[in-house]
Coordinates of C-alpha atoms in Angstrom, one line a residue:
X295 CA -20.6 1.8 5.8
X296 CA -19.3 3.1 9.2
X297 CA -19.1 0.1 11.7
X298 CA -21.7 0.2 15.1
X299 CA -20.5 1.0 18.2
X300 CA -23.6 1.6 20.1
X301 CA -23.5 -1.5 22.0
X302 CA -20.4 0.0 24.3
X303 CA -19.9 1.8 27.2
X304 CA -21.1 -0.9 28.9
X305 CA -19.8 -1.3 32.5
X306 CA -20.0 -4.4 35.1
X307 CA -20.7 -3.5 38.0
X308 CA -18.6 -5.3 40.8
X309 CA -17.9 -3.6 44.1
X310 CA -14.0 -4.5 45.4
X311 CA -15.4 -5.2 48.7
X312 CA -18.0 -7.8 47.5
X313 CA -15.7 -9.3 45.2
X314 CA -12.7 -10.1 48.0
X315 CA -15.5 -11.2 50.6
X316 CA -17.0 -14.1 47.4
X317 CA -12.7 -15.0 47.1
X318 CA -12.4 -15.9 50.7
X319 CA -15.4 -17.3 51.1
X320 CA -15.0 -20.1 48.1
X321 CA -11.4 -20.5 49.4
X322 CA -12.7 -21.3 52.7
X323 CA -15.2 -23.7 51.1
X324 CA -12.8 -25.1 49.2
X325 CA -10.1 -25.5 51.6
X326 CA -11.0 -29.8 51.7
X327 CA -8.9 -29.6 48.0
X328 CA -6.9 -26.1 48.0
X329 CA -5.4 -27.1 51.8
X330 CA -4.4 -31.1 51.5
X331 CA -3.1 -30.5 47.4
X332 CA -0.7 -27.3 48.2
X333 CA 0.8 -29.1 51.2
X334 CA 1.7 -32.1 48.8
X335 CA 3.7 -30.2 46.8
X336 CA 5.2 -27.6 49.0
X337 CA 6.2 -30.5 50.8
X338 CA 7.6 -32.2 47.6
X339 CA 9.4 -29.2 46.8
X340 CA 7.2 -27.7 44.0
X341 CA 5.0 -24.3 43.9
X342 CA 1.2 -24.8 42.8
X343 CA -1.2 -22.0 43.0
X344 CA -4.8 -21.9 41.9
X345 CA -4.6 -19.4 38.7
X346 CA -7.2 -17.7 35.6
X347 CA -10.1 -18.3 35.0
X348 CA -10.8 -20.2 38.6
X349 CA -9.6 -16.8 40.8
X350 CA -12.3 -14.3 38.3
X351 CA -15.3 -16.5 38.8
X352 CA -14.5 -16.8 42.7
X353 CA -14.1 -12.6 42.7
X354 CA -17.4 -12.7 40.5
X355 CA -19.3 -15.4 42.6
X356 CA -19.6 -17.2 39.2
X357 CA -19.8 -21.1 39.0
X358 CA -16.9 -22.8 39.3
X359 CA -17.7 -25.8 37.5
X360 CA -13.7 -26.7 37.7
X361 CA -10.9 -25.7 39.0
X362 CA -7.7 -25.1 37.2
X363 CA -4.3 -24.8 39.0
X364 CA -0.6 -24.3 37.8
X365 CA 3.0 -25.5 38.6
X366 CA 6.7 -25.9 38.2
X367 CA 6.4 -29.5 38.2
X368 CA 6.0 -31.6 35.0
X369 CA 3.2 -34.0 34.4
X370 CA 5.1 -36.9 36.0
X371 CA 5.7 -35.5 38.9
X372 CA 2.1 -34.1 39.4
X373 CA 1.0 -37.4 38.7
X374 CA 3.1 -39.1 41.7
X375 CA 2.1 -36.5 44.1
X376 CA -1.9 -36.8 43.4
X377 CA -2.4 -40.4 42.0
X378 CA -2.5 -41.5 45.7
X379 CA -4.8 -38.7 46.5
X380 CA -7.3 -38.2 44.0
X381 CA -10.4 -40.3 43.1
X382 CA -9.6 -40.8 39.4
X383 CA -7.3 -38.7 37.1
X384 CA -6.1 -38.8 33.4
X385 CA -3.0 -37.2 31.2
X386 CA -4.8 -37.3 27.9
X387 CA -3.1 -33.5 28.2
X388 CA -0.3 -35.1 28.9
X389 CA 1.6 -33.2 25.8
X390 CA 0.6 -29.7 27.0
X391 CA 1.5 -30.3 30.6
X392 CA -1.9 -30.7 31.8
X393 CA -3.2 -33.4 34.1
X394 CA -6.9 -33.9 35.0
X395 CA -8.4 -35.8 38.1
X396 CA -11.5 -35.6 40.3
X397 CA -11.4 -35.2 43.5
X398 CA -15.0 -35.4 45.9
X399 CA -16.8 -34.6 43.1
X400 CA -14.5 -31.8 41.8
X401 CA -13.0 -31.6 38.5
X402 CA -9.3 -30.0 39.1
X403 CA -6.6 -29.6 36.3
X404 CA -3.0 -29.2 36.9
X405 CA -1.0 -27.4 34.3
X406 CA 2.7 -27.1 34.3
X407 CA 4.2 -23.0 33.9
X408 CA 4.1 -23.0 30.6
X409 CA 5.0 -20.9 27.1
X410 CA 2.4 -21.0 24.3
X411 CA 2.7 -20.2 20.9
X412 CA 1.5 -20.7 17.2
X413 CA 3.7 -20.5 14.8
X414 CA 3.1 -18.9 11.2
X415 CA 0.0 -20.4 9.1
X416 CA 0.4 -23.3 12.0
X417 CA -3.2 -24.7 13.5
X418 CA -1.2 -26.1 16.8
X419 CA 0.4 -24.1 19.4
X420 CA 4.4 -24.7 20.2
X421 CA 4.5 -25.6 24.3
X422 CA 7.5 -25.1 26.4
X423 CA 7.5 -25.6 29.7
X424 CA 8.1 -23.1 32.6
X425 CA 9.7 -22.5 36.1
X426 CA 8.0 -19.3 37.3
X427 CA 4.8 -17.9 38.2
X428 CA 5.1 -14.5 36.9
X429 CA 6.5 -15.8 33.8
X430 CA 3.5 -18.1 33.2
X431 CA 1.0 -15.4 34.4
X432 CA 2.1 -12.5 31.8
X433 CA 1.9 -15.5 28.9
X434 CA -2.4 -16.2 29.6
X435 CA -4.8 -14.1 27.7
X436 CA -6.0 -11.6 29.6
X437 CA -5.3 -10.0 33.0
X438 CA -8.9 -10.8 34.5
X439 CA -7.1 -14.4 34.0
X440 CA -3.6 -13.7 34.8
X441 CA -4.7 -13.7 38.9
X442 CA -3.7 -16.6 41.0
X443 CA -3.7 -17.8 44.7
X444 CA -0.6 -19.4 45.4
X445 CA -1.1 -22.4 48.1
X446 CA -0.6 -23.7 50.6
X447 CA -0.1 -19.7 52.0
X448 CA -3.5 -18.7 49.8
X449 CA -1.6 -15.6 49.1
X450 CA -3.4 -13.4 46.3
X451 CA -1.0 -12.8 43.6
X452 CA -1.9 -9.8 40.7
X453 CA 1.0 -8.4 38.9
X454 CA -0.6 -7.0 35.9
X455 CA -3.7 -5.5 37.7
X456 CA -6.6 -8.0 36.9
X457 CA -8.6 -7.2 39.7
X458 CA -8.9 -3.4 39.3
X459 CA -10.0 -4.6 35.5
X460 CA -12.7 -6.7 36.9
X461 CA -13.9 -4.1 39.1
X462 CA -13.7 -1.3 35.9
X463 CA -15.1 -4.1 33.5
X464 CA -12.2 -3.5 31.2
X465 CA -10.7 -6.3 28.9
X466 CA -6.6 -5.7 29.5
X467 CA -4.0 -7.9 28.2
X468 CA -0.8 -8.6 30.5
X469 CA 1.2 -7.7 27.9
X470 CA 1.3 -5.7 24.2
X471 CA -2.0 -7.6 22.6
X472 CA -0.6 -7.9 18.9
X473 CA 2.2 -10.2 21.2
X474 CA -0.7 -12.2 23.1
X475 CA -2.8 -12.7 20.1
X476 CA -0.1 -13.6 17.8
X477 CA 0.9 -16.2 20.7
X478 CA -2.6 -17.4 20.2
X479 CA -5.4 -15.9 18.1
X480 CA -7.7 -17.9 19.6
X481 CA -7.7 -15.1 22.4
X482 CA -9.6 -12.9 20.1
X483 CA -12.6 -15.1 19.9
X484 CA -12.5 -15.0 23.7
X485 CA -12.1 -11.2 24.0
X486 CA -15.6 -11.6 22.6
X487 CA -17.0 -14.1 24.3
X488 CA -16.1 -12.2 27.6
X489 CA -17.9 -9.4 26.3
X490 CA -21.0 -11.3 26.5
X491 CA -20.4 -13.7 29.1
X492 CA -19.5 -11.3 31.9
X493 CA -20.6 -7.7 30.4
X494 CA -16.8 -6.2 29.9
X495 CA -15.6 -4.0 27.0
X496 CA -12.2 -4.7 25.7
X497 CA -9.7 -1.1 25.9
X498 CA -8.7 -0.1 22.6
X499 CA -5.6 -1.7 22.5
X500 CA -7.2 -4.7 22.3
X501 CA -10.0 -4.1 19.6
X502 CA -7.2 -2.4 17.3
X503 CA -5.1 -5.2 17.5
X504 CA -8.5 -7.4 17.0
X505 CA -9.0 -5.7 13.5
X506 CA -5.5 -5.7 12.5
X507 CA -5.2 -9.2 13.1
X508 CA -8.7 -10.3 12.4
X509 CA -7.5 -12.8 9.5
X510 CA -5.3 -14.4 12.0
X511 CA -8.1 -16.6 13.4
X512 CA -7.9 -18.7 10.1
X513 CA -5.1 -20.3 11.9
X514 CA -7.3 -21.4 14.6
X515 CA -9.4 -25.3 13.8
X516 CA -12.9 -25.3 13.2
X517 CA -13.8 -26.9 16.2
X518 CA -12.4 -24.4 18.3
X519 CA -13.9 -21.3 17.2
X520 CA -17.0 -23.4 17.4
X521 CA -16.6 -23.7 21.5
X522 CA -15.9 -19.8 21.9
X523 CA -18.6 -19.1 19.7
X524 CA -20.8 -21.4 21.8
X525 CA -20.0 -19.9 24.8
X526 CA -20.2 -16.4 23.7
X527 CA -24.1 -16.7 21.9
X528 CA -24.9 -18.0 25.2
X529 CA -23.9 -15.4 27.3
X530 CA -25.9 -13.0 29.1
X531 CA -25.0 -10.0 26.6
X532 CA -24.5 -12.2 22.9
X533 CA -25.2 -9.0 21.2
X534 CA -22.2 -7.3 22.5
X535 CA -19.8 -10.1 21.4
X536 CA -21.2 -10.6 18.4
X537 CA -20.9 -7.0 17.4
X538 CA -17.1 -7.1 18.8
X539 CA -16.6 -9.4 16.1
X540 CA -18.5 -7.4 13.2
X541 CA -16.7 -4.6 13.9
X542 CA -13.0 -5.9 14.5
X543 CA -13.7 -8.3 11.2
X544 CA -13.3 -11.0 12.7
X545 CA -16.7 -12.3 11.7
X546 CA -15.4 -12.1 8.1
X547 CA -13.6 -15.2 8.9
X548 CA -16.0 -17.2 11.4
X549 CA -19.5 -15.3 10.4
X550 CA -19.1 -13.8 6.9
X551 CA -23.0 -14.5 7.0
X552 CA -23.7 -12.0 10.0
X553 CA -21.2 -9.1 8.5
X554 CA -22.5 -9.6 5.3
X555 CA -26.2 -8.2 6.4
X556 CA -24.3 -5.2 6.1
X557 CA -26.3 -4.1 3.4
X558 CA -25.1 -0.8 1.4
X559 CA -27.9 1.3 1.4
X560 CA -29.5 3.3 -1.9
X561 CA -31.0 6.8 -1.6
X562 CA -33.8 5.4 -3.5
X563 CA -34.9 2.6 -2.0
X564 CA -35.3 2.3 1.6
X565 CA -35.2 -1.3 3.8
X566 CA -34.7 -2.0 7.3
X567 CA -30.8 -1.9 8.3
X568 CA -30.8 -5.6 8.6
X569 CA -28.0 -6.0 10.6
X570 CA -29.2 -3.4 13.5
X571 CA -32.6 -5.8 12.9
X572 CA -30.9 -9.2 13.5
X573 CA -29.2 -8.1 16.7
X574 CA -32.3 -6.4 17.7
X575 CA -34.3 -9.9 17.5
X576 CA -31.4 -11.8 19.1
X577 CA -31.3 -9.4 22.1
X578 CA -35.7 -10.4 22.3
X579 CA -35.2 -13.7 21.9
X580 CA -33.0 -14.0 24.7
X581 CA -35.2 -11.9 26.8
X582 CA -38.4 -14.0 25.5
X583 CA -36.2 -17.7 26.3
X584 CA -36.8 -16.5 30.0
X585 CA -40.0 -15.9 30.2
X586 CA -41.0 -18.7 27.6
X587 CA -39.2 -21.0 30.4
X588 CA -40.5 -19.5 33.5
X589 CA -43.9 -20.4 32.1
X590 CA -43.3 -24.2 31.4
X591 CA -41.7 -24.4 34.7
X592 CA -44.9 -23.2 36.3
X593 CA -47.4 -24.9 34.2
X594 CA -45.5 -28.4 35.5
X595 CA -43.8 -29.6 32.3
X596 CA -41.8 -32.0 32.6
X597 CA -37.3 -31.7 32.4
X598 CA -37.7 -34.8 29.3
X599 CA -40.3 -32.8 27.2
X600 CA -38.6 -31.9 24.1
X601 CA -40.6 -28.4 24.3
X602 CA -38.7 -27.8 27.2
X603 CA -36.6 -24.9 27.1
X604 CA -33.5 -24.7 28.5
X605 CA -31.6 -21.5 29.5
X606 CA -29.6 -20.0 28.1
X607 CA -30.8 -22.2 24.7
X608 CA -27.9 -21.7 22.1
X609 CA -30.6 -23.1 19.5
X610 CA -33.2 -20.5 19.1
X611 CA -30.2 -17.8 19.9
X612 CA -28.1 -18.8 16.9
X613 CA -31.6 -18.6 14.9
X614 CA -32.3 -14.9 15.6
X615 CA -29.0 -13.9 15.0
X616 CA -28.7 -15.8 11.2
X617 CA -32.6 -15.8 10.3
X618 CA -32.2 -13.4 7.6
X619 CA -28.8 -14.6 6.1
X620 CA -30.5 -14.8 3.3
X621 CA -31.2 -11.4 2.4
X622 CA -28.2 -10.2 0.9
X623 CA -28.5 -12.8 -1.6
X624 CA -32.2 -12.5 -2.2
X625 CA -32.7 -8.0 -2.2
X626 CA -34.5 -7.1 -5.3
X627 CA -35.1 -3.2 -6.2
X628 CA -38.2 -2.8 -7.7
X629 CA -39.9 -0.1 -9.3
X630 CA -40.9 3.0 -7.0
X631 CA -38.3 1.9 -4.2
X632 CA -39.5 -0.9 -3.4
X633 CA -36.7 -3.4 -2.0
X634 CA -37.8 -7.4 -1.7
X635 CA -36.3 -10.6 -0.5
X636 CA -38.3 -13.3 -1.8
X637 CA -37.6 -16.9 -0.9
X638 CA -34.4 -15.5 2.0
X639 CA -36.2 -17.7 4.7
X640 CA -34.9 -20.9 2.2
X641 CA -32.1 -19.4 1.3
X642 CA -30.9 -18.4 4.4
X643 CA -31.1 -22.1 6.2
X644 CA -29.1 -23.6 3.5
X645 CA -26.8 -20.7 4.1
X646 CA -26.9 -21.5 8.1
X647 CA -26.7 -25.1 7.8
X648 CA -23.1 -24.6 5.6
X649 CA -21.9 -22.4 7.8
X650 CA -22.5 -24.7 10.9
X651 CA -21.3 -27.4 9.4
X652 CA -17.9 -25.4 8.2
X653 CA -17.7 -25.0 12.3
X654 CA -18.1 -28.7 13.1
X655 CA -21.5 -28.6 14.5
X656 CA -23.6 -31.8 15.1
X657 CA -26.0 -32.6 12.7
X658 CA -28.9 -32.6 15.3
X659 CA -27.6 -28.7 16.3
X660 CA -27.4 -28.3 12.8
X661 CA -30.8 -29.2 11.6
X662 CA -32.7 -27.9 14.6
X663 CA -30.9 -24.2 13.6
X664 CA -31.9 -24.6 10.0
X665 CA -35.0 -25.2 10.4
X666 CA -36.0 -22.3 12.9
X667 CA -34.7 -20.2 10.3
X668 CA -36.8 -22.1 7.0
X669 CA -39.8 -21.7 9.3
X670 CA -39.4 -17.9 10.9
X671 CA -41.6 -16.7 8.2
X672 CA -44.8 -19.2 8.5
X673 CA -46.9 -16.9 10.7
X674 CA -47.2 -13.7 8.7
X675 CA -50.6 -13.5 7.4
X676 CA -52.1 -15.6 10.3
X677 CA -53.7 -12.0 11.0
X678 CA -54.6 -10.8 8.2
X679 CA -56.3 -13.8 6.1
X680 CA -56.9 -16.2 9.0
X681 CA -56.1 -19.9 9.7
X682 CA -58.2 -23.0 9.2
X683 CA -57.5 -25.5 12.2
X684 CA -55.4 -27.6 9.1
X685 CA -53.2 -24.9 8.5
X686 CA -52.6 -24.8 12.6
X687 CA -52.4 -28.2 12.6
X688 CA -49.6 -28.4 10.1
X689 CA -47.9 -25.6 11.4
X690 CA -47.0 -27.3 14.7
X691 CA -46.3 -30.5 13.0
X692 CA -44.0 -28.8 10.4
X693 CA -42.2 -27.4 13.5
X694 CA -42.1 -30.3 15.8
X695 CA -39.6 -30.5 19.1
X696 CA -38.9 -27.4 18.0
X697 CA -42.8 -25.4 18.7
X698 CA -41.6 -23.6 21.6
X699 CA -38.4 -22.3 20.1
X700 CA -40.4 -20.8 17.0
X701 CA -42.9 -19.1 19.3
X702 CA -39.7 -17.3 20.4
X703 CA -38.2 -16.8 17.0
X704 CA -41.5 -15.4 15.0
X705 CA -42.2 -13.1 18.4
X706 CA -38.6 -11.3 18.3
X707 CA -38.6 -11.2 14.8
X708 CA -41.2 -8.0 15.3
X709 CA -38.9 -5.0 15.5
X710 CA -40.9 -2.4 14.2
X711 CA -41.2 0.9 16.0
X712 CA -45.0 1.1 15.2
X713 CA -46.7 0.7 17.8
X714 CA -50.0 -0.1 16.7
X715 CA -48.2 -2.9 13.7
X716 CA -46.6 -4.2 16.8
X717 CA -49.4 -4.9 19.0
X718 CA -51.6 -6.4 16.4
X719 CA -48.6 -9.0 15.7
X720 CA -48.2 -9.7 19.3
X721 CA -52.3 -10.1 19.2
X722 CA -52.1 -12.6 16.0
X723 CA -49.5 -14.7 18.0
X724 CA -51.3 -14.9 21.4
X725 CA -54.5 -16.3 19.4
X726 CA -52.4 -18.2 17.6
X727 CA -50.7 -19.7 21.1
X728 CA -54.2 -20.1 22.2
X729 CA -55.7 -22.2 19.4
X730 CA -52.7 -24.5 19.5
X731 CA -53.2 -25.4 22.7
X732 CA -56.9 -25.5 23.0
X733 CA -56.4 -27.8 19.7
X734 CA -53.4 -29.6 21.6
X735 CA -55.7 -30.9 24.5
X736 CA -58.7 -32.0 22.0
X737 CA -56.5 -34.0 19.9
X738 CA -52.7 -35.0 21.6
X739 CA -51.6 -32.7 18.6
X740 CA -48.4 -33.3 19.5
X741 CA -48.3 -36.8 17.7
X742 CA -50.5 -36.9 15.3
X743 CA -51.2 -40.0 13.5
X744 CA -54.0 -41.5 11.4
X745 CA -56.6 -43.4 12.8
X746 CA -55.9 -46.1 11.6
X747 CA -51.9 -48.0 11.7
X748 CA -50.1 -49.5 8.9
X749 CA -51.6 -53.1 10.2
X750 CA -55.3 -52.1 10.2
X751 CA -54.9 -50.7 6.6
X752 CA -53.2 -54.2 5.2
X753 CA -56.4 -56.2 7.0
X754 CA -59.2 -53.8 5.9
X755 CA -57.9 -54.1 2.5
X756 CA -56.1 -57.7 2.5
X757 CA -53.1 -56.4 1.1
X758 CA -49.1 -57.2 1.7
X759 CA -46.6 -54.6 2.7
X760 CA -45.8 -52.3 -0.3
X761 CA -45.6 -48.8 -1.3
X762 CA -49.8 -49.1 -1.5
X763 CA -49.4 -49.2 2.3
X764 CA -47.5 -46.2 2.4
X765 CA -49.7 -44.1 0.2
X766 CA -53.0 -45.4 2.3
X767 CA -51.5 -44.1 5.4
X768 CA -50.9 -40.6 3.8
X769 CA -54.0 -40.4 2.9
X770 CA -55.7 -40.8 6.0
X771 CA -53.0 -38.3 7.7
X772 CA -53.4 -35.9 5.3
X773 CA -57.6 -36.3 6.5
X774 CA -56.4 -36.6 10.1
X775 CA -54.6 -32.8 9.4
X776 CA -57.4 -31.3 7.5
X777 CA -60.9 -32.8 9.6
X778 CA -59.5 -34.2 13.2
X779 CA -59.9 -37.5 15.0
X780 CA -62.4 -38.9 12.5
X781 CA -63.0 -42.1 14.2
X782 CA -62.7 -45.7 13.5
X783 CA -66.1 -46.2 11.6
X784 CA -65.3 -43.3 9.1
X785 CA -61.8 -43.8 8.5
X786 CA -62.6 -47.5 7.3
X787 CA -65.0 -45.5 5.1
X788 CA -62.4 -42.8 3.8
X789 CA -59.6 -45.9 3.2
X790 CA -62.0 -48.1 1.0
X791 CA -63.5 -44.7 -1.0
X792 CA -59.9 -44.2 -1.3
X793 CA -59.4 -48.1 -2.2
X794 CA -61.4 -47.8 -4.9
X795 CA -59.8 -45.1 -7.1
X796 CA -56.1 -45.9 -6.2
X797 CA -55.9 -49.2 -5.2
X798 CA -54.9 -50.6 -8.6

């Protein structure tokens, strides 16, 4: 099967003149930190210059959440010259020539010129330390990140053209890329995860090397991939990324689940390409996370409701892209073309909880995925055969904290090009919505419980704690789900009925 590029040819759109106007003015704004720390150590001696990823998301007017910095001196001499100046600072980097402090309220890191390098079949890069700029600029990934201001002189310094990539929205490597991503593998992950993040497309020196090294990344720990991936699902284009990755191979190693919906197709039976499908939801579902969060900001609901989405919510993202895992495993040809996948909702959460646990994801991250993708089937044949207000009930119980990401979910799931199959779903769903809620604000459906608690059962029916307890209170939830409040009166009513057939 021929591997989709249809996602390129994408271009980000940065005007040169914009782009040196953002640098100066977040120099100027910074100039409390960039002035007082270059002066230290041109003083002492030393060069320092504010380098990577720090100089692109200036030039892009990005968030600079921290700021990252380079130098000929070694970690104890960067310590002497800041440990004075900063408000707090660490060297659990110590070993790879970094040293971290805070500084008004701003995260810096101070990294000596440095050499980086894994070794064959070795999960831990070899670090040697540095004396020059240039040296240390041509060694970083990319050359949107080989940029650097050197201070105190803010001098921009470029010497493998990053800035004219930025403006073109190319991905470049200062060097040959087999050389940079044999240095570090890693830097394939991250050729991705620029894709998405800031909309650039990698030159095709870069995506050969990608597929001719894709198995490389095995090298590379768990935990990781697992950041890059992260970072990359929650981007503003995940789809681009993601399909980088299909098509280099490199998903072979980190997403076999996502290349394998690849499905080889039979002149006699027909299905949906389920790959082109899954991309196609994730792309909705991050287009439905904004407006799903616009609304509960207007509606007033408050930042500590676990509905509330936040954007970009890796979560429901990760669902639509592995929500039909399953298939592969689950395709049955049947008689006259037919092609099923019976049971790939199941199938496919076991398959996404393994797979996130093989990246060293938190069990809460973990379950929460899982789950989205178990339940992105429960709405099909609301339409058609109707709900009764149990089945609703249950249906927002069965999905919890996690309502407002399966509204998202089951409404990007619809793909199909008929129009009139495609409005009738979206109808189903809004009546749907609408009966949750109206039932929501009747009945705090949100928490459900019994109407009567475990204490009131033991003195209706003068009983001790045991499993009888347990199996009372089921009862009346299972009444609860099915009928609504009922009331004090007749839930004493339905637990002594009850009493009197199970109670022994």
């Amino acid at each position: 099967m021929g591997k989709s590029r249809n996602l390129k040819n994408r271009r980000s759109s940065v005007d040169p003149q914009t782009a040196h106007n953002r640098l100066h003015d977040k120099l100027d704004e910074l100039e409390h930190i960039l002035g007082p720390l270059g002066q230290r150590f041109s003083s002492a001696g030393f060069e320092l210059a504010l380098v990577g990823g720090s100089v692109r998301d200036a030039l892009l007017g990005r968030p600079m959440p921290d700021l990252d910095f380079t130098t000929d001196a070694h970690p104890d001499d960067i310590l002497r010259l800041i440990a004075d100046w900063v408000d707090t600072h660490w060297d659990i980097g110590r070993e790879f020539g970094t040293i971290g402090a805070v500084k008004s309220g701003v995260q810096i890191e101070i990294t000596t010129y440095r050499a980086e390098a894994y070794e064959e079949d070795s999960r831990k890069p070899v670090v040697a330390f540095g004396t020059d700029l240039d040296a240390d600029l041509v060694r970083r990934d990319f050359t949107i990140g080989a940029m650097a201001i050197r201070l105190p002189s803010k001098t921009f310094v470029d010497p493998h053209q990053g800035f004219d990539d930025l403006i073109a929205g190319r991905i470049r490597t200062p060097g040959a890329a087999a050389d940079s991503f044999s240095d570090d593998p890693l830097r394939m992950m991250r050729a991705a995860r620029f894709t998405s993040q800031l909309g650039l497309d990698p030159v095709a020196e870069v995506e050969e090397a990608m597929t001719a090294m894709a198995d490389r990344i095995e090298i590379i720990s768990a935990e990781r991939v697992q950041v890059e991936l992260v970072k990359l699902i929650t981007g503003i284009d995940p789809v681009a990324g993601i399909d980088l990755l299909v098509r280099t191979g490199i998903a072979d190693h980190v997403l076999p689940e996502v290349s394998g919906l690849q499905l080889e197709t039979d002149e006699h039976h027909r299905h949906k390409d389920v790959y082109q499908h899954s991309l196609t939801v994730l792309r909705q579902a991050v287009e439905l996370e904004g407006r799903y969060a616009e609304k509960q900001r207007e509606a007033g609901m408050a930042d500590d409701d676990p509905q509330r989405l936040r954007v970009p919510d890796f979560t429901v993202r990760f669902a639509a892209l592995m929500h039909d895992v399953g298939k592969p495993a689950t395709r049955r040809f049947q008689p006259g073309g037919a092609v099923t996948f019976y049971h790939h909702d199941a199938v496919g959460a076991k398959l996404t909880a393994k797979r996130m646990k093989a990246l060293r994801f938190d069990k809460d991250t973990t379950k929460a995925v899982g789950r989205l993708v178990e339940l992105h089937l429960r709405f099909y044949g609301y339409g058609d055969a109707g709900w009764t207000d149990s089945a609703v009930r249950r249906y927002v119980t069965d999905a919890g904290r996690l309502l407002s990401r399966l509204h998202i979910l089951t409404r990007a799931d619809v793909t199909t090009r008929n129009k009139r199959k495609a409005d009738r779903l979206a109808f189903a769903y809004d009546d749907l919505e609408e009966r949750i809620e109206a039932l929501a604000k009747q009945e705090e459906l949100d928490s459900i419980r019994p109407d009567l608690d475990g204490r009131q059962i033991m003195a209706i029916l003068d009983i001790e704690p045991s499993p009888l307890v347990g199996k009372a209170y089921k009862h009346l939830l299972e009444l609860r789900m099915e009928h609504g409040p009922l009331g004090p009166e007749r839930a004493e009513a339905e637990l002594r009925s009850w009493w009197e057939t199970h109670g022994q």
